[in-house]
Short mmCIF file of C-alpha atoms in Angstrom, two decimals:
data_model
loop_
_atom_site.label_atom_id
_atom_site.label_comp_id
_atom_site.label_asym_id
_atom_site.label_seq_id
_atom_site.Cartn_x
_atom_site.Cartn_y
_atom_site.Cartn_z
CA MET A 85 0.00 0.00 0.00
CA CYS A 86 1.52 3.34 -1.06
CA VAL A 87 1.67 6.35 1.23
CA ALA A 88 -1.29 8.02 -0.51
CA GLU A 89 -3.41 4.88 -0.11
CA GLU A 90 -2.40 4.59 3.55
CA ALA A 91 -3.40 8.20 4.17
CA TYR A 92 -6.75 7.67 2.46
CA ALA A 93 -7.48 4.50 4.43
CA ALA A 94 -6.58 6.27 7.67
CA ALA A 95 -8.86 9.18 6.81
CA VAL A 96 -11.83 6.85 6.20
CA ARG A 97 -11.11 4.92 9.42
CA SER A 98 -11.09 8.17 11.36
CA ILE A 99 -14.62 8.97 10.17
CA PHE A 100 -16.05 5.75 11.56
CA SER A 101 -13.72 5.43 14.56
CA ASN A 102 -16.54 6.27 17.00
CA ALA A 103 -19.41 4.56 15.17
CA ASP A 104 -22.00 2.89 17.40
CA TYR A 105 -23.23 -0.36 15.86
CA SER A 106 -25.17 -1.49 18.92
CA GLY A 107 -28.48 -0.05 17.73
CA ALA A 108 -28.88 1.89 20.98
CA ALA A 109 -28.44 5.24 19.18
CA THR A 110 -27.52 6.90 22.46
CA ARG A 111 -25.93 9.84 20.65
CA TYR A 112 -29.31 10.80 19.21
CA LYS A 113 -31.09 10.87 22.57
CA ASN A 114 -29.95 14.50 22.99
CA PRO A 115 -30.52 16.03 19.54
CA GLN A 116 -30.15 19.64 20.71
CA GLU A 117 -26.69 18.83 22.02
CA CYS A 118 -25.73 17.28 18.67
CA TRP A 119 -27.16 20.30 16.82
CA THR A 120 -25.19 22.78 18.93
CA ARG A 121 -21.99 20.78 18.59
CA PHE A 122 -22.29 20.59 14.80
CA GLU A 123 -22.91 24.34 14.66
CA ALA A 124 -19.66 24.76 16.57
CA LEU A 125 -17.91 22.40 14.15
CA LEU A 126 -19.13 24.41 11.15
CA ASP A 127 -17.95 27.63 12.81
CA ARG A 128 -14.55 26.09 13.46
CA LEU A 129 -14.28 25.13 9.78
CA GLY A 130 -15.31 28.58 8.53
CA ARG A 131 -18.92 27.66 7.65
CA PRO A 132 -18.26 25.49 4.58
CA GLY A 133 -21.15 25.30 2.14
CA ALA A 134 -22.60 28.66 3.16
CA ALA A 135 -22.64 29.92 -0.42
CA LEU A 136 -24.15 26.77 -1.94
CA HIS A 137 -27.58 26.55 -3.54
CA VAL A 138 -28.94 23.50 -1.74
CA VAL A 139 -31.56 20.94 -2.74
CA HIS A 140 -32.55 19.12 0.46
CA ILE A 141 -34.15 15.66 0.36
CA ALA A 142 -35.69 13.73 3.27
CA GLY A 143 -37.88 10.65 3.51
CA THR A 144 -37.84 6.97 4.37
CA ASN A 145 -37.74 5.29 0.97
CA GLY A 146 -36.39 6.65 -2.30
CA LYS A 147 -34.48 9.66 -1.04
CA GLY A 148 -31.16 8.44 -2.44
CA THR A 149 -32.66 7.85 -5.87
CA THR A 150 -34.46 11.19 -5.77
CA SER A 151 -31.24 12.95 -4.80
CA ALA A 152 -29.39 11.31 -7.68
CA LEU A 153 -32.12 12.34 -10.14
CA CYS A 154 -32.01 15.95 -8.90
CA GLU A 155 -28.23 15.99 -9.25
CA ALA A 156 -28.43 14.62 -12.79
CA MET A 157 -30.99 17.23 -13.84
CA LEU A 158 -28.93 20.06 -12.37
CA ARG A 159 -25.78 18.79 -14.06
CA GLU A 160 -27.62 18.46 -17.37
CA SER A 161 -28.70 22.11 -17.04
CA GLY A 162 -25.05 23.16 -17.08
CA VAL A 163 -24.37 24.05 -13.45
CA ARG A 164 -21.63 22.53 -11.32
CA VAL A 165 -23.13 20.36 -8.61
CA GLY A 166 -22.12 18.22 -5.64
CA LEU A 167 -24.07 15.20 -4.37
CA PHE A 168 -24.02 13.89 -0.80
CA THR A 169 -25.80 10.60 -0.13
CA SER A 170 -25.45 7.57 2.13
CA PRO A 171 -24.67 4.79 2.51
CA HIS A 172 -22.26 3.69 -0.21
CA LEU A 173 -22.59 0.39 -2.07
CA HIS A 174 -19.12 -0.41 -3.39
CA CYS A 175 -16.79 2.47 -2.60
CA PHE A 176 -16.77 5.03 0.23
CA ARG A 177 -16.26 7.86 -2.27
CA GLU A 178 -19.72 7.21 -3.74
CA ARG A 179 -21.07 9.26 -0.83
CA ILE A 180 -19.56 12.49 -2.18
CA ARG A 181 -19.68 13.25 -5.89
CA ILE A 182 -18.46 16.28 -7.78
CA ASP A 183 -20.11 16.89 -11.15
CA GLY A 184 -21.06 13.21 -11.24
CA ALA A 185 -17.57 11.90 -10.43
CA LEU A 186 -16.45 10.29 -7.20
CA VAL A 187 -14.61 12.66 -4.89
CA SER A 188 -10.86 12.14 -5.09
CA ARG A 189 -8.86 10.33 -2.42
CA GLU A 190 -6.70 13.41 -2.08
CA ALA A 191 -9.76 15.56 -1.32
CA VAL A 192 -10.89 13.09 1.35
CA VAL A 193 -7.47 13.13 3.01
CA ALA A 194 -7.18 16.92 2.92
CA GLY A 195 -10.74 17.45 4.12
CA MET A 196 -10.53 14.95 6.97
CA ALA A 197 -7.33 16.55 8.24
CA ARG A 198 -9.36 19.69 8.83
CA VAL A 199 -12.49 17.91 10.07
CA SER A 200 -10.60 15.76 12.58
CA ALA A 201 -8.81 18.77 14.06
CA ALA A 202 -12.04 20.77 14.28
CA ALA A 203 -13.95 17.85 15.81
CA GLU A 204 -11.33 17.42 18.49
CA ALA A 205 -11.51 21.14 19.27
CA VAL A 206 -15.30 21.12 19.76
CA GLY A 207 -15.44 17.91 21.78
CA GLY A 208 -16.10 15.32 19.09
CA ALA A 209 -18.50 14.61 16.24
CA SER A 210 -20.54 11.64 15.10
CA PRO A 211 -19.53 9.77 11.93
CA PHE A 212 -22.37 11.39 9.97
CA GLU A 213 -21.46 14.85 11.25
CA LYS A 214 -17.89 14.27 10.10
CA LEU A 215 -19.13 13.01 6.75
CA THR A 216 -21.38 16.03 6.26
CA ALA A 217 -18.60 18.45 7.12
CA LEU A 218 -16.23 16.61 4.79
CA ALA A 219 -18.74 16.80 1.92
CA LEU A 220 -19.19 20.54 2.40
CA LEU A 221 -15.43 21.13 2.44
CA CYS A 222 -15.04 19.07 -0.73
CA PHE A 223 -17.83 20.99 -2.46
CA ASP A 224 -16.25 24.32 -1.57
CA ALA A 225 -12.79 23.16 -2.66
CA ALA A 226 -14.19 21.98 -6.01
CA GLY A 227 -16.05 25.25 -6.59
CA VAL A 228 -19.50 23.79 -7.22
CA SER A 229 -22.43 26.18 -6.99
CA TRP A 230 -25.21 23.67 -6.23
CA ALA A 231 -25.39 20.75 -3.81
CA VAL A 232 -27.98 18.03 -3.35
CA LEU A 233 -28.00 16.87 0.27
CA GLU A 234 -29.74 13.69 1.41
CA THR A 235 -30.63 13.60 5.10
CA GLY A 236 -29.03 10.92 7.21
CA LEU A 237 -31.58 10.44 9.98
CA GLY A 238 -34.96 12.14 10.16
CA GLY A 239 -34.58 15.77 9.17
CA ARG A 240 -35.31 18.21 11.98
CA TRP A 241 -32.03 17.64 13.85
CA ASP A 242 -30.02 16.27 10.93
CA ALA A 243 -26.55 17.59 10.16
CA THR A 244 -27.71 18.44 6.63
CA ASN A 245 -30.40 20.77 8.01
CA HIS A 246 -28.10 23.65 8.96
CA PHE A 247 -28.74 25.56 5.73
CA SER A 248 -31.46 27.50 3.98
CA PRO A 249 -32.07 25.46 0.81
CA ARG A 250 -33.53 26.59 -2.48
CA VAL A 251 -36.01 23.71 -2.50
CA CYS A 252 -36.98 20.76 -0.27
CA GLY A 253 -38.31 17.35 -1.22
CA VAL A 254 -39.89 14.60 0.88
CA THR A 255 -40.03 11.06 -0.47
CA ARG A 256 -42.28 8.31 0.87
CA VAL A 257 -42.45 8.34 4.68
CA GLY A 258 -42.74 5.08 6.59
CA LEU A 259 -41.47 3.42 9.75
CA ASP A 260 -37.71 3.85 10.12
CA HIS A 261 -35.33 4.43 13.03
CA VAL A 262 -38.29 4.07 15.39
CA ASN A 263 -35.95 4.06 18.41
CA VAL A 264 -35.04 7.65 17.56
CA LEU A 265 -37.73 9.22 15.36
CA GLY A 266 -40.89 7.80 16.94
CA SER A 267 -43.01 4.70 16.79
CA THR A 268 -45.69 5.94 14.36
CA VAL A 269 -45.71 7.27 10.81
CA ARG A 270 -47.19 10.51 12.13
CA GLU A 271 -44.29 11.05 14.54
CA ILE A 272 -41.69 10.15 11.94
CA ALA A 273 -43.30 12.44 9.36
CA GLY A 274 -43.03 15.25 11.89
CA GLU A 275 -39.26 14.72 12.06
CA LYS A 276 -38.92 14.59 8.27
CA ALA A 277 -41.03 17.75 7.99
CA GLY A 278 -38.38 19.52 10.06
CA ILE A 279 -36.50 20.32 6.86
CA LEU A 280 -39.29 22.62 5.63
CA LYS A 281 -38.40 26.31 5.79
CA ARG A 282 -40.32 29.57 5.45
CA GLY A 283 -40.53 30.66 1.82
CA VAL A 284 -38.67 27.60 0.52
CA PRO A 285 -40.88 25.63 -1.91
CA ALA A 286 -41.41 22.02 -0.87
CA PHE A 287 -42.49 18.97 -2.84
CA SER A 288 -43.74 15.58 -1.72
CA VAL A 289 -44.61 12.27 -3.31
CA ALA A 290 -47.98 10.72 -2.51
CA GLN A 291 -48.05 9.87 1.20
CA ALA A 292 -50.11 7.81 3.60
CA ALA A 293 -52.92 9.88 5.10
CA ASP A 294 -51.18 10.46 8.45
CA ALA A 295 -47.91 11.55 6.85
CA ALA A 296 -49.66 13.79 4.32
CA GLU A 297 -51.60 15.55 7.07
CA VAL A 298 -48.44 16.17 9.10
CA LEU A 299 -46.54 17.53 6.09
CA ARG A 300 -49.38 19.89 5.12
CA ALA A 301 -49.62 21.20 8.67
CA ALA A 302 -45.86 21.69 8.92
CA ALA A 303 -45.73 23.60 5.63
CA ALA A 304 -48.56 25.87 6.79
CA ALA A 305 -46.88 26.42 10.16
CA VAL A 306 -43.56 27.59 8.68
CA GLY A 307 -45.20 29.54 5.85
CA THR A 308 -44.27 27.71 2.67
CA SER A 309 -45.94 25.96 -0.21
CA LEU A 310 -46.17 22.18 -0.41
CA THR A 311 -46.77 20.70 -3.83
CA THR A 312 -47.75 17.05 -3.77
CA GLU A 313 -47.45 14.47 -6.48
CA GLU A 314 -51.22 14.35 -6.88
CA SER A 315 -51.43 18.10 -7.54
CA MET A 316 -48.63 18.29 -10.09
CA PRO A 317 -49.77 18.76 -13.72
CA PRO A 318 -48.35 16.37 -16.34
CA LEU A 319 -44.91 17.50 -17.49
CA GLU A 320 -46.17 17.85 -21.05
CA ALA A 321 -48.56 20.58 -19.86
CA SER A 322 -45.61 22.80 -18.86
CA LEU A 323 -43.78 22.47 -22.17
CA PRO A 324 -44.02 25.11 -24.91
CA ALA A 325 -46.50 24.28 -27.66
CA GLY A 326 -45.05 21.68 -30.00
CA ALA A 327 -41.96 21.02 -27.85
CA ALA A 328 -40.86 17.42 -27.41
CA PRO A 329 -40.47 16.03 -23.89
CA PRO A 330 -36.88 15.64 -22.66
CA ALA A 331 -35.08 12.41 -23.54
CA TRP A 332 -34.89 11.27 -19.91
CA LEU A 333 -38.71 11.14 -19.77
CA SER A 334 -39.05 8.64 -22.61
#
C-alpha cells in the first residue's frame, strides 16, 4: 500500500472510529446537544457550504434515488453540482460526488485533516457529522455552486439541516429508526417535515394519510408551499406548444 493509499485508508477509518453499531443510538437521545456541537464544528471550519444553492431531500424510501435524479438534472442544465448521499454500495467515495464523479482520495485526506482537528476542538463529532462536514469542504474546494444533500436520519435535527435550501423534497415516509424518530408514521413524518423552511418551496410524493396531514400542517406552520405528487400537472402541460419532452422522460 503506497503512502497516498495509507493516508486515504486512515482518513476513512477516522470517520467511523466512534461509530455505534449497537443499535442503541444513544448519541441521538440528545438532539439539541448534537445540533449545537455541529454548529460549533461548522464555525470552526469557517462555515463550509454557506454559499451553496442547496436541494434538500428527506424521507424513508427513495431519497437516495431522488437525490441522484435531482443531481443529474442540475448537471444536465449546465451548473456545477455536488451530491451527498449515504450509505455507499461499493466504494466510500460514492457518498460524495463532484459533477457526477467520485470525490478524489486526495480531497478526502485533505478534508478529513481539517475535520478531525475541528472535531477534536469542539469535543467530538458523530460519523455522519464528520461526513457532512467533509462533503461541504469538498464541495467548496471543487467550486461547485449547487449541492444536493440527502438527510441521514430524520430531518429536523439532521446535520444536513443547517442551511437555507432553495427547495426541499420529501419522499415516501414510513417506519424507520423508530428508536429515535418515533413509533408511528405521524411522529416520523413530523421529524422529516423539520426540513421545511419559510418561503422555501417544498415537494412531496404521494403519502399515507397520516404523513400527508403532518406535512401539510408543517408547511402551513412555517409559511411555505407544499406541492404534492397528486397536484402536479403532467410535465407535457408545462412544455411550450409543439416542444418534445426531454429524452430522460421517454
